[in-house]
XYZ file of C-alpha atoms in Angstrom:
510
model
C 7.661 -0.124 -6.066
C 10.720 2.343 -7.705
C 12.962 -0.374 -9.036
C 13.742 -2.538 -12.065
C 12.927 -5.495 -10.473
C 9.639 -7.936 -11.555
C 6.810 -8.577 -9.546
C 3.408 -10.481 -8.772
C 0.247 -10.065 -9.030
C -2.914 -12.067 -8.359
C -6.733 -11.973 -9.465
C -10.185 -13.415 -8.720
C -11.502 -16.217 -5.866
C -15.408 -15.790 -4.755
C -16.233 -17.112 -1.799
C -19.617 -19.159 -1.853
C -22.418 -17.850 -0.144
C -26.226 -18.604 0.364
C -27.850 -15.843 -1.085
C -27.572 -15.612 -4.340
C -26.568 -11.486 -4.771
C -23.368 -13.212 -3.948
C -22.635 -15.564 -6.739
C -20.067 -14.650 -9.378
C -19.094 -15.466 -13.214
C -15.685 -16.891 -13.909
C -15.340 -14.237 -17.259
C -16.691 -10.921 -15.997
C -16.873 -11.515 -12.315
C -19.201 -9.424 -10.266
C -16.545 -9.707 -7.868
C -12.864 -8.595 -8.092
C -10.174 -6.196 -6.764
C -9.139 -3.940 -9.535
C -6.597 -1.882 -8.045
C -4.280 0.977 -8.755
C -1.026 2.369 -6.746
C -0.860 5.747 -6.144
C 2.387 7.154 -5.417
C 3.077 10.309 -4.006
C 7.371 9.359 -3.245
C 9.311 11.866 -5.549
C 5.307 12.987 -7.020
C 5.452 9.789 -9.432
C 1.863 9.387 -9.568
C 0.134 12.543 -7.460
C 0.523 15.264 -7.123
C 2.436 15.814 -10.743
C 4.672 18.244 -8.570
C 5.276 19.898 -5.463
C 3.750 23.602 -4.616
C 0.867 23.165 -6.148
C -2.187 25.143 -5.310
C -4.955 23.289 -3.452
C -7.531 23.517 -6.298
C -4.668 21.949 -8.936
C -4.318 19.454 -6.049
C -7.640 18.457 -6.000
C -8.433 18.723 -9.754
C -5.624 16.163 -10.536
C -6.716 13.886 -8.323
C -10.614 13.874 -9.519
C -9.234 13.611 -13.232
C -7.190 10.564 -12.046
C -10.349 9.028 -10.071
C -12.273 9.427 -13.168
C -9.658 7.794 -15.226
C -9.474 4.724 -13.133
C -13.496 4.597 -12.509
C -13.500 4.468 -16.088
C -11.585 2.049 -16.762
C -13.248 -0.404 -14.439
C -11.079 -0.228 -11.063
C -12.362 -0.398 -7.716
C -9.505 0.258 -5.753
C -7.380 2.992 -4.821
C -4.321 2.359 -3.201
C -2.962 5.890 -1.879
C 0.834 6.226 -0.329
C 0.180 8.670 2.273
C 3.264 7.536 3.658
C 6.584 7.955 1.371
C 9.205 8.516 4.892
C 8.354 8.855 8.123
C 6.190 11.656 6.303
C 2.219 12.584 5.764
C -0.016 13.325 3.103
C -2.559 13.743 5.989
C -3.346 16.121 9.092
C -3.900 13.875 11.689
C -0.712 13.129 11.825
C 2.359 13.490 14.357
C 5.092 13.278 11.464
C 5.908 16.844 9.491
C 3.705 17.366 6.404
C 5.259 15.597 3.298
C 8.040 17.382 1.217
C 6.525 16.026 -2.031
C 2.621 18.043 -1.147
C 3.948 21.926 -0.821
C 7.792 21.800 -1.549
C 8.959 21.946 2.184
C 9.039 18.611 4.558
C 6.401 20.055 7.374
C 4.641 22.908 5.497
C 1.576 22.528 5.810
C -1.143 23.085 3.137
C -3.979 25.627 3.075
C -6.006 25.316 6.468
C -9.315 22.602 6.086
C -7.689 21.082 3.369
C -6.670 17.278 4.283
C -5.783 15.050 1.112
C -6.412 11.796 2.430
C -9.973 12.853 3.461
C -10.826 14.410 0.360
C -9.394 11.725 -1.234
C -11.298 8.930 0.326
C -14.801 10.831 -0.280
C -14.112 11.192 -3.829
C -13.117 7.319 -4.451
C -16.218 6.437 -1.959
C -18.701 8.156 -4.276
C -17.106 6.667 -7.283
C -17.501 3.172 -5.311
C -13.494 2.403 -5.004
C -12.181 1.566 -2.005
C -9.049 3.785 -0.633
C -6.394 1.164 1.081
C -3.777 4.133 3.100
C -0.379 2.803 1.562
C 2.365 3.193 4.386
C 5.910 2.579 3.532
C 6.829 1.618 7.331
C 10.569 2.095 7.164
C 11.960 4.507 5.338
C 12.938 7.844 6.556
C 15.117 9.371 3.990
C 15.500 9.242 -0.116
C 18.932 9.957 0.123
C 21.954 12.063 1.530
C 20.649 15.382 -0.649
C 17.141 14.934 1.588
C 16.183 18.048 3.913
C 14.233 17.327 6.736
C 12.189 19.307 9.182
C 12.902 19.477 12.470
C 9.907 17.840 13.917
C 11.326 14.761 11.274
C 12.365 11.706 13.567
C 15.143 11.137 12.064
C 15.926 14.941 13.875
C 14.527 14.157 17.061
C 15.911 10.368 17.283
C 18.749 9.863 15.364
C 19.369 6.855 17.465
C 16.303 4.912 16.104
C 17.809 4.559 12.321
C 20.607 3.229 10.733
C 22.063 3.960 6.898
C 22.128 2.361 4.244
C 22.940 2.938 0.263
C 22.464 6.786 1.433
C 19.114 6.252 2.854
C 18.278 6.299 6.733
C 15.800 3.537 8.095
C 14.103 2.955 11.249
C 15.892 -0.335 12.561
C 13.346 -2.659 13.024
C 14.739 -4.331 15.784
C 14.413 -1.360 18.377
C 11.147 -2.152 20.161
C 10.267 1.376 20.493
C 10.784 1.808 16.442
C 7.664 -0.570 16.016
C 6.071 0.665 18.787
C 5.967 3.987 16.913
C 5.332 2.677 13.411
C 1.360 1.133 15.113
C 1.121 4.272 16.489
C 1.607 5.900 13.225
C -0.975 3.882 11.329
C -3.558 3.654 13.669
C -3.975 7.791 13.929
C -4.749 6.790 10.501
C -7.029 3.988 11.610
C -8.736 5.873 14.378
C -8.689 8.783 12.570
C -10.048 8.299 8.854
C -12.392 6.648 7.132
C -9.842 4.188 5.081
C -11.006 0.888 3.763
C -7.480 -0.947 4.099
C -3.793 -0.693 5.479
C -1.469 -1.593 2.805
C 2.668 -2.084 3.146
C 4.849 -2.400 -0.406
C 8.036 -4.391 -0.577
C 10.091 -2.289 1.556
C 11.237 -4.011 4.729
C 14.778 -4.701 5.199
C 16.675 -2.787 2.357
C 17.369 -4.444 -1.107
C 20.899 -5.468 -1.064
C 23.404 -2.888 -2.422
C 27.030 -4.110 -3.318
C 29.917 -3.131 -0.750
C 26.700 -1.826 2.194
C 26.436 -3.868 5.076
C 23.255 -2.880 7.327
C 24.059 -1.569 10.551
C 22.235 -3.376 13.052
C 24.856 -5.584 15.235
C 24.573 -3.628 18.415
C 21.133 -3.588 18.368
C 21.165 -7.190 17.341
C 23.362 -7.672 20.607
C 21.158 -5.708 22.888
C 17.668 -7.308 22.066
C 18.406 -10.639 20.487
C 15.059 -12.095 21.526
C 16.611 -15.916 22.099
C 18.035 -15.817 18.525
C 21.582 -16.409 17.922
C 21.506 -15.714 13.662
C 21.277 -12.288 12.806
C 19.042 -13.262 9.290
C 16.204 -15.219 11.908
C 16.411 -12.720 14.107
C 15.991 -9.879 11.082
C 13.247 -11.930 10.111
C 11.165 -12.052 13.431
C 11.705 -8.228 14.027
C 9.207 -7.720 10.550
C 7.537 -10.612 12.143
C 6.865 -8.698 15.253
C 5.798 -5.525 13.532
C 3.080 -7.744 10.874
C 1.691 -9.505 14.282
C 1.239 -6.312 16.195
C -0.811 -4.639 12.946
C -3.014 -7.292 12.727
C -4.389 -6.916 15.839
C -4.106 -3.461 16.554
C -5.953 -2.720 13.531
C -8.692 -4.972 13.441
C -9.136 -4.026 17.563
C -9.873 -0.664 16.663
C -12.100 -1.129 13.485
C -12.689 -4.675 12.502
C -13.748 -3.702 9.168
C -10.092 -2.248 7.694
C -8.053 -4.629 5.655
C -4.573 -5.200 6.432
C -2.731 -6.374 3.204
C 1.063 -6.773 2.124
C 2.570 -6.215 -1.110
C 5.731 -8.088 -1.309
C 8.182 -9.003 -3.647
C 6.820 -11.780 -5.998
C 9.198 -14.208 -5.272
C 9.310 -15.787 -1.721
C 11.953 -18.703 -1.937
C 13.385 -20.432 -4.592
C 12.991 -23.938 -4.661
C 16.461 -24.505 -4.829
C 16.527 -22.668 -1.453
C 13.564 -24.244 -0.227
C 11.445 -27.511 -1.465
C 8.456 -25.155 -0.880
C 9.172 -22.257 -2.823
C 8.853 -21.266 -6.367
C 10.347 -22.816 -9.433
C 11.901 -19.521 -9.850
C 15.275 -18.094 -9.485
C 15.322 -14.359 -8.305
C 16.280 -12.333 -5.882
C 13.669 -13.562 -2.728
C 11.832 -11.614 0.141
C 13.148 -14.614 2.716
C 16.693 -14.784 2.466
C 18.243 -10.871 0.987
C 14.602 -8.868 2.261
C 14.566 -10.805 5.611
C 10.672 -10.623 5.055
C 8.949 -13.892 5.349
C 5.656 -13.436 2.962
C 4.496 -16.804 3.309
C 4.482 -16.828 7.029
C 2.224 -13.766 7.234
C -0.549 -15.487 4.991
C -0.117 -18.696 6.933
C -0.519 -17.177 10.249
C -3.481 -15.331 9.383
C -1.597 -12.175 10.129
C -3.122 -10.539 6.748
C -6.037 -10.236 4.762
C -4.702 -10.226 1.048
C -1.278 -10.604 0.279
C -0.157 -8.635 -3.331
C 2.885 -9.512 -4.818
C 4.610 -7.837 -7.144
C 4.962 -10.589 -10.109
C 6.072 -7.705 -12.445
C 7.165 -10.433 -14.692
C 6.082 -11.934 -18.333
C 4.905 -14.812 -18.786
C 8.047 -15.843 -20.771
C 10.715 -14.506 -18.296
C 13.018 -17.087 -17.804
C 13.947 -16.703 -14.258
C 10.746 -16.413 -12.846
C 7.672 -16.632 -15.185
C 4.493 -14.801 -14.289
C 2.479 -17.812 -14.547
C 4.881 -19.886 -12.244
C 4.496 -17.464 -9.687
C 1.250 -16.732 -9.852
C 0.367 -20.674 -9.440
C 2.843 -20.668 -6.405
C 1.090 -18.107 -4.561
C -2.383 -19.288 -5.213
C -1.591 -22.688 -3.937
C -0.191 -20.396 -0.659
C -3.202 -18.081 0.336
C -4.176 -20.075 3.360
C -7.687 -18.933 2.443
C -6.668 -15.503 2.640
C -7.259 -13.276 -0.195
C -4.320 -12.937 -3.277
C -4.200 -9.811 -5.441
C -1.455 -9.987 -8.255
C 0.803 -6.572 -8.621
C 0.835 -6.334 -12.271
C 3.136 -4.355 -13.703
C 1.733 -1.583 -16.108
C 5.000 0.431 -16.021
C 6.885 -1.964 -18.289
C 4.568 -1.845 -21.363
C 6.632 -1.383 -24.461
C 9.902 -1.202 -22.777
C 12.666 -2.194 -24.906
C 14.764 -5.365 -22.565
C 12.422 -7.710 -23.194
C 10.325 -8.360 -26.076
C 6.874 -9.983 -24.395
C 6.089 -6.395 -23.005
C 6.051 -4.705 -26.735
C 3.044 -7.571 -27.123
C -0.086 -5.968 -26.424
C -1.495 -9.103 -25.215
C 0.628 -9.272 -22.256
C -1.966 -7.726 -19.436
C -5.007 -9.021 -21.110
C -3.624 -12.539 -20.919
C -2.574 -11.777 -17.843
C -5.641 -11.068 -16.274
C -7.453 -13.746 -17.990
C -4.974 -16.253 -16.463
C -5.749 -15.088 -13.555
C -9.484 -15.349 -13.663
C -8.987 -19.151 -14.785
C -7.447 -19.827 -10.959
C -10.312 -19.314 -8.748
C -8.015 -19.227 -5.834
C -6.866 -15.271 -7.264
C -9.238 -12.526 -6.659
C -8.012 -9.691 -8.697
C -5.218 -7.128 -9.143
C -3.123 -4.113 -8.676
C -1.119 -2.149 -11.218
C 1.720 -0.117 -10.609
C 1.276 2.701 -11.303
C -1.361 5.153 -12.280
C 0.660 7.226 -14.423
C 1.690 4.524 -16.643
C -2.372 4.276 -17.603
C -1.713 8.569 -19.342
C 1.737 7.078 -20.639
C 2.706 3.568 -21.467
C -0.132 1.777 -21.027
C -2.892 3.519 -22.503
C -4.021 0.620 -24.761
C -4.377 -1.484 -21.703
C -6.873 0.863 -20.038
C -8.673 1.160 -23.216
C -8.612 -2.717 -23.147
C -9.796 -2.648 -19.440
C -12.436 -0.296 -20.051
C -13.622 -1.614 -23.260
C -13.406 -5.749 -22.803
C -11.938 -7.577 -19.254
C -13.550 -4.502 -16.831
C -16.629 -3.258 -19.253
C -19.001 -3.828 -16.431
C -18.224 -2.807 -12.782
C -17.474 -5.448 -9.641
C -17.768 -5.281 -6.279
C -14.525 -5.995 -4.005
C -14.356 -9.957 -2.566
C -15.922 -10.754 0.431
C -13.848 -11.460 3.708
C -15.977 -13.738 5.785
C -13.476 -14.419 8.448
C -14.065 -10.526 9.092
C -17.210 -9.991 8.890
C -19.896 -13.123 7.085
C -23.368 -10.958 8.577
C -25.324 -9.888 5.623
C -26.637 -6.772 5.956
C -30.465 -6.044 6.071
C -32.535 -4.762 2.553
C -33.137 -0.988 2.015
C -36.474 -0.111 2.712
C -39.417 1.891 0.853
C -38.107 1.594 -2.564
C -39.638 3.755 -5.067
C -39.002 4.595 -9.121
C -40.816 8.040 -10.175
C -39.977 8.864 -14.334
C -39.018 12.415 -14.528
C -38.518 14.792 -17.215
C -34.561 14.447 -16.712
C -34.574 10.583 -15.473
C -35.303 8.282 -13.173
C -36.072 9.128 -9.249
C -34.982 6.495 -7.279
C -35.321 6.751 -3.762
C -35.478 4.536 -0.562
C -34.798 4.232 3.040
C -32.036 3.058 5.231
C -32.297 -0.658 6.189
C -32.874 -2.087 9.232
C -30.304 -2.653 11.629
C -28.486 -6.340 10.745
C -27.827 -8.742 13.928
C -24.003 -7.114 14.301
C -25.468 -3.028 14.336
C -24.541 -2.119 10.685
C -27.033 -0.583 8.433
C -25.681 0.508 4.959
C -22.327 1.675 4.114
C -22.818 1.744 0.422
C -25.310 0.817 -2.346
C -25.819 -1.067 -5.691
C -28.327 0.088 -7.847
C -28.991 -2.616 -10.847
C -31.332 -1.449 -14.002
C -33.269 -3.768 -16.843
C -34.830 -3.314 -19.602
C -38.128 -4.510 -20.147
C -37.947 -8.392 -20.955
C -34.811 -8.805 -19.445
C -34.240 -11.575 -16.567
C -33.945 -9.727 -13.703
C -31.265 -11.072 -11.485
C -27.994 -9.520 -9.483
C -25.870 -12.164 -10.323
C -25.075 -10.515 -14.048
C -22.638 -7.262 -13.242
C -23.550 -5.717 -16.627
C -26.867 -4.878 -14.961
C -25.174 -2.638 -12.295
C -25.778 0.987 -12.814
C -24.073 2.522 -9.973
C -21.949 1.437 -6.760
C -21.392 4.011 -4.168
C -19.531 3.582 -0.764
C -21.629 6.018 0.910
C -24.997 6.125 2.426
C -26.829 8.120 0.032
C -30.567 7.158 -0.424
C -31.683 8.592 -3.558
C -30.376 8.695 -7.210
C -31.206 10.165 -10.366
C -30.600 8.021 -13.295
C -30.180 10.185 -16.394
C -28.880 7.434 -19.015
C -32.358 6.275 -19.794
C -34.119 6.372 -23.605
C -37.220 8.327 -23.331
C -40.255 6.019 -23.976
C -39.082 2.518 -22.812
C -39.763 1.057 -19.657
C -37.141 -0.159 -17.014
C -37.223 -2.174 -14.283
C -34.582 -1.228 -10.657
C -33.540 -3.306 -7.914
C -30.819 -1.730 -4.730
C -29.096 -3.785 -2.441
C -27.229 -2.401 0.736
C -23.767 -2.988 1.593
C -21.812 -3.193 4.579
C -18.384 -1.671 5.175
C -16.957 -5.155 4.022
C -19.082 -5.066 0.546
C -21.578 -7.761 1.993
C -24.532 -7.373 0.424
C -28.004 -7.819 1.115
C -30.947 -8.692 -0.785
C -32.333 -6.871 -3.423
C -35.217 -4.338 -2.542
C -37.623 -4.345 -5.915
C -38.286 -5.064 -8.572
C -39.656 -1.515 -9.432
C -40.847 -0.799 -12.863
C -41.460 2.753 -14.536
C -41.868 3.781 -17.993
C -39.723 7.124 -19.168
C -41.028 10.144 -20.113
């Protein structure tokens, strides 16, 4: 994500479905990722610096939640990850140097970051995707590690490169390890997704050469070019994800963000009008493959371009990749980060996101977005949260449906009732009953009308609260005194199915 390099992002494709709680709008869609990176790597994004005290910890983060929630996201994408690091106790890598100041000092006992940050974003109803960079060990030569850092107890699994050390993904036992990383993550938390950025083989620094022949030599795997062979070891380590994660909890998403451009077409007849740097032939990641195969659930790429950049226009790219999702899910990294900087006049335009996303929303083979990065929405890009939270996200969506995961619609919640209180509405209910594949309710959407309005789910400006837990009661306090309203809830699953309505209930405010 660090670099001055453009990338892709991609927006908003809703499945059909038979019950109608499903159905979206083209302009406003009740479905839609809306995404934000969170990046903890050199505390870009959270926490604003190292040392901090638990309660600062935790106050940024809510204040950042709130932000986003405002502004419409649903998605919080969380590097818990930076190298070979944690920003989580269940780990067996030292605590990160970028939480307390120290690589493996640990913070105040009870306190774990990812699980206090995936309750907050799952009572704000956002999603928290666990963002792993899975090769990077090192930022540079000035980095001090612990010793309980692998890089300390196997030197012999990295190599160096531009100053940095990097597991070398051709070692067996290196991707081994990396699965075994991420799924105490799996196992152990309550995360909605798994999500890799562009890092893979290095970028390509003049005068380095990567350090990989003798491993190259030692497993070649029945390939005879070092660039195929590169290729298949990131291969390898995609393949094994997939099914590791999805054998342990079928739910998680596994999704990629790569860089936006995968081949040029001067490279390939398949790739992109474009010509940029690509992830096939200098990354030695092959993007397209991983869609293709199935071996992902969304790909992201980073199309951190404008629409008028001459080497690779967003809107080239972002009709490339749609017409490359293999009907998996595409998510466009937008690139927030570059508003009003002064190389290239399109991002002084305040347009540029807005059109953006409405491009986007005209290809109904893109189901949303992610912007790099949160702090750019207290910084640079200010005026497009305000145009997120006032126009394109005004009302709030629910995250696309995966069917190939999980197509079982979950049961209605049960008992329903509306009571008008002095301060609000009462609403409570009951759990529903268990669907045909053992899931109850994982979340809830609570929808509110006034009286005379058509009352329907299919409208998202009716939805008055989404929560990814399994509360069964809420107080709505935004009501005029006097009128009358009518309520409908629907249950979700962990996947955001979701059910029929329970309701209508009327009530008339006190």
């Amino acid at each position: 994500m660090l670099k001055n390099i453009v990338y892709a992002i991609i927006v908003a494709f809703i499945l059909p479905n038979t019950i109608s709680a499903q159905t979206t709008a083209k302009i406003a869609p009740k479905r839609e990722f809306r995404g934000i990176w969170v990046a903890t790597v050199a505390n870009i994004d959270w926490p604003s610096k190292p040392g901090l005290s638990i309660d600062q910890q935790k106050q940024e983060l809510i204040a950042l939640l709130d932000q986003h929630k405002k502004n419409g996201m649903n998605a919080i994408i969380l590097q818990v990850r930076p190298a070979a690091d944690a920003f989580y106790s269940k780990s067996r890598e030292p605590w990160s140097q970028w939480l307390m100041g120290r690589q493996g000092l640990a913070p105040s006992p009870g306190y774990d970051p990812l699980e206090f940050a995936i309750k907050e974003a799952h009572s704000r109803g956002m999603e928290l995707h666990a963002w792993f960079n899975p090769y990077r060990a090192t930022m540079g030569g000035s980095s001090t590690v612990s010793s309980g850092h692998m890089t300390a107890k196997r030197p012999d699994m990295f190599f160096l490169y531009g100053g940095k050390k990097q597991f070398d993904p051709g070692l067996p036992e290196v991707r081994e390890y990396i699965v075994e990383v991420i799924l105490d993550v799996v196992k152990g938390y309550d995360v909605d997704g798994i999500h890799f950025d562009d890092y893979f083989y290095p970028y390509p620094i003049s005068g380095q050469r990567i350090n990989d022949a003798l491993t190259f030599a030692k497993y070649p795997n029945g390939f005879t070019d070092i660039k195929d062979w590169r290729r298949n070891n990131v291969d390898m380590l995609i393949k094994m994800l997939d099914d590791s994660i999805h054998h342990y909890k079928k739910y998680v998403k596994f999704g990629i963000s790569p860089f936006g451009i995968w081949k040029n077409s001067f490279e390939d007849a398949e790739g992109s009008k474009t010509n940029g740097l690509s992830n096939y032939a200098e990354l030695f990641a092959d993007s397209r493959k991983w869609v293709k195969e199935g071996w992902v659930d969304y790909i992201n790429p980073q199309i951190y371009f404008s629409f008028t950049r001459k080497a690779a226009p967003f809107g080239t790219l972002v009709d490339w990749w749609s017409n490359n999702t293999f009907g998996r899910h595409l998510y466009i990294g937008q690139a927030a980060y570059l508003v009003n900087q002064k190389m290239e006049a399109a991002w002084r335009q305040p347009s540029q996101i807005p059109d953006q996303i409405r491009y986007l929303r005209e290809n109904n083979r893109v189901q949303g977005s992610v912007f790099f990065s949160s702090k750019s929405f207290t910084t640079v890009a200010r005026a497009v949260g305000d145009s997120l939270k006032n126009d394109l996200y005004k009302y709030p969506a629910l995250p696309p449906q995966m069917p190939w995961l999980d197509d079982v619609v979950p049961n209605a919640p049960q008992n329903f009732k509306a009571e008008a209180a002095n301060d609000g509405v009462h609403l409570q209910w009951t759990k529903p009953f268990m669907a045909e594949d053992g899931e109850t309710a994982s979340g809830y959407v609570i929808y509110r009308f006034e009286e005379g309005e058509k009352i329907s789910v299919l409208n998202p400006k009716n939805i008055l609260r989404i929560s990814f837990e399994d509360f069964t009661s809420f107080i709505d306090t935004t009501v005029e005194k006097g009128k009358r309203y009518n309520y409908l809830v629907t249950a979700l699953d962990r996947l955001k199915n979701e059910s029929e309505p329970s309701g209508p209930v009327g009530v008339e405010t006190k």
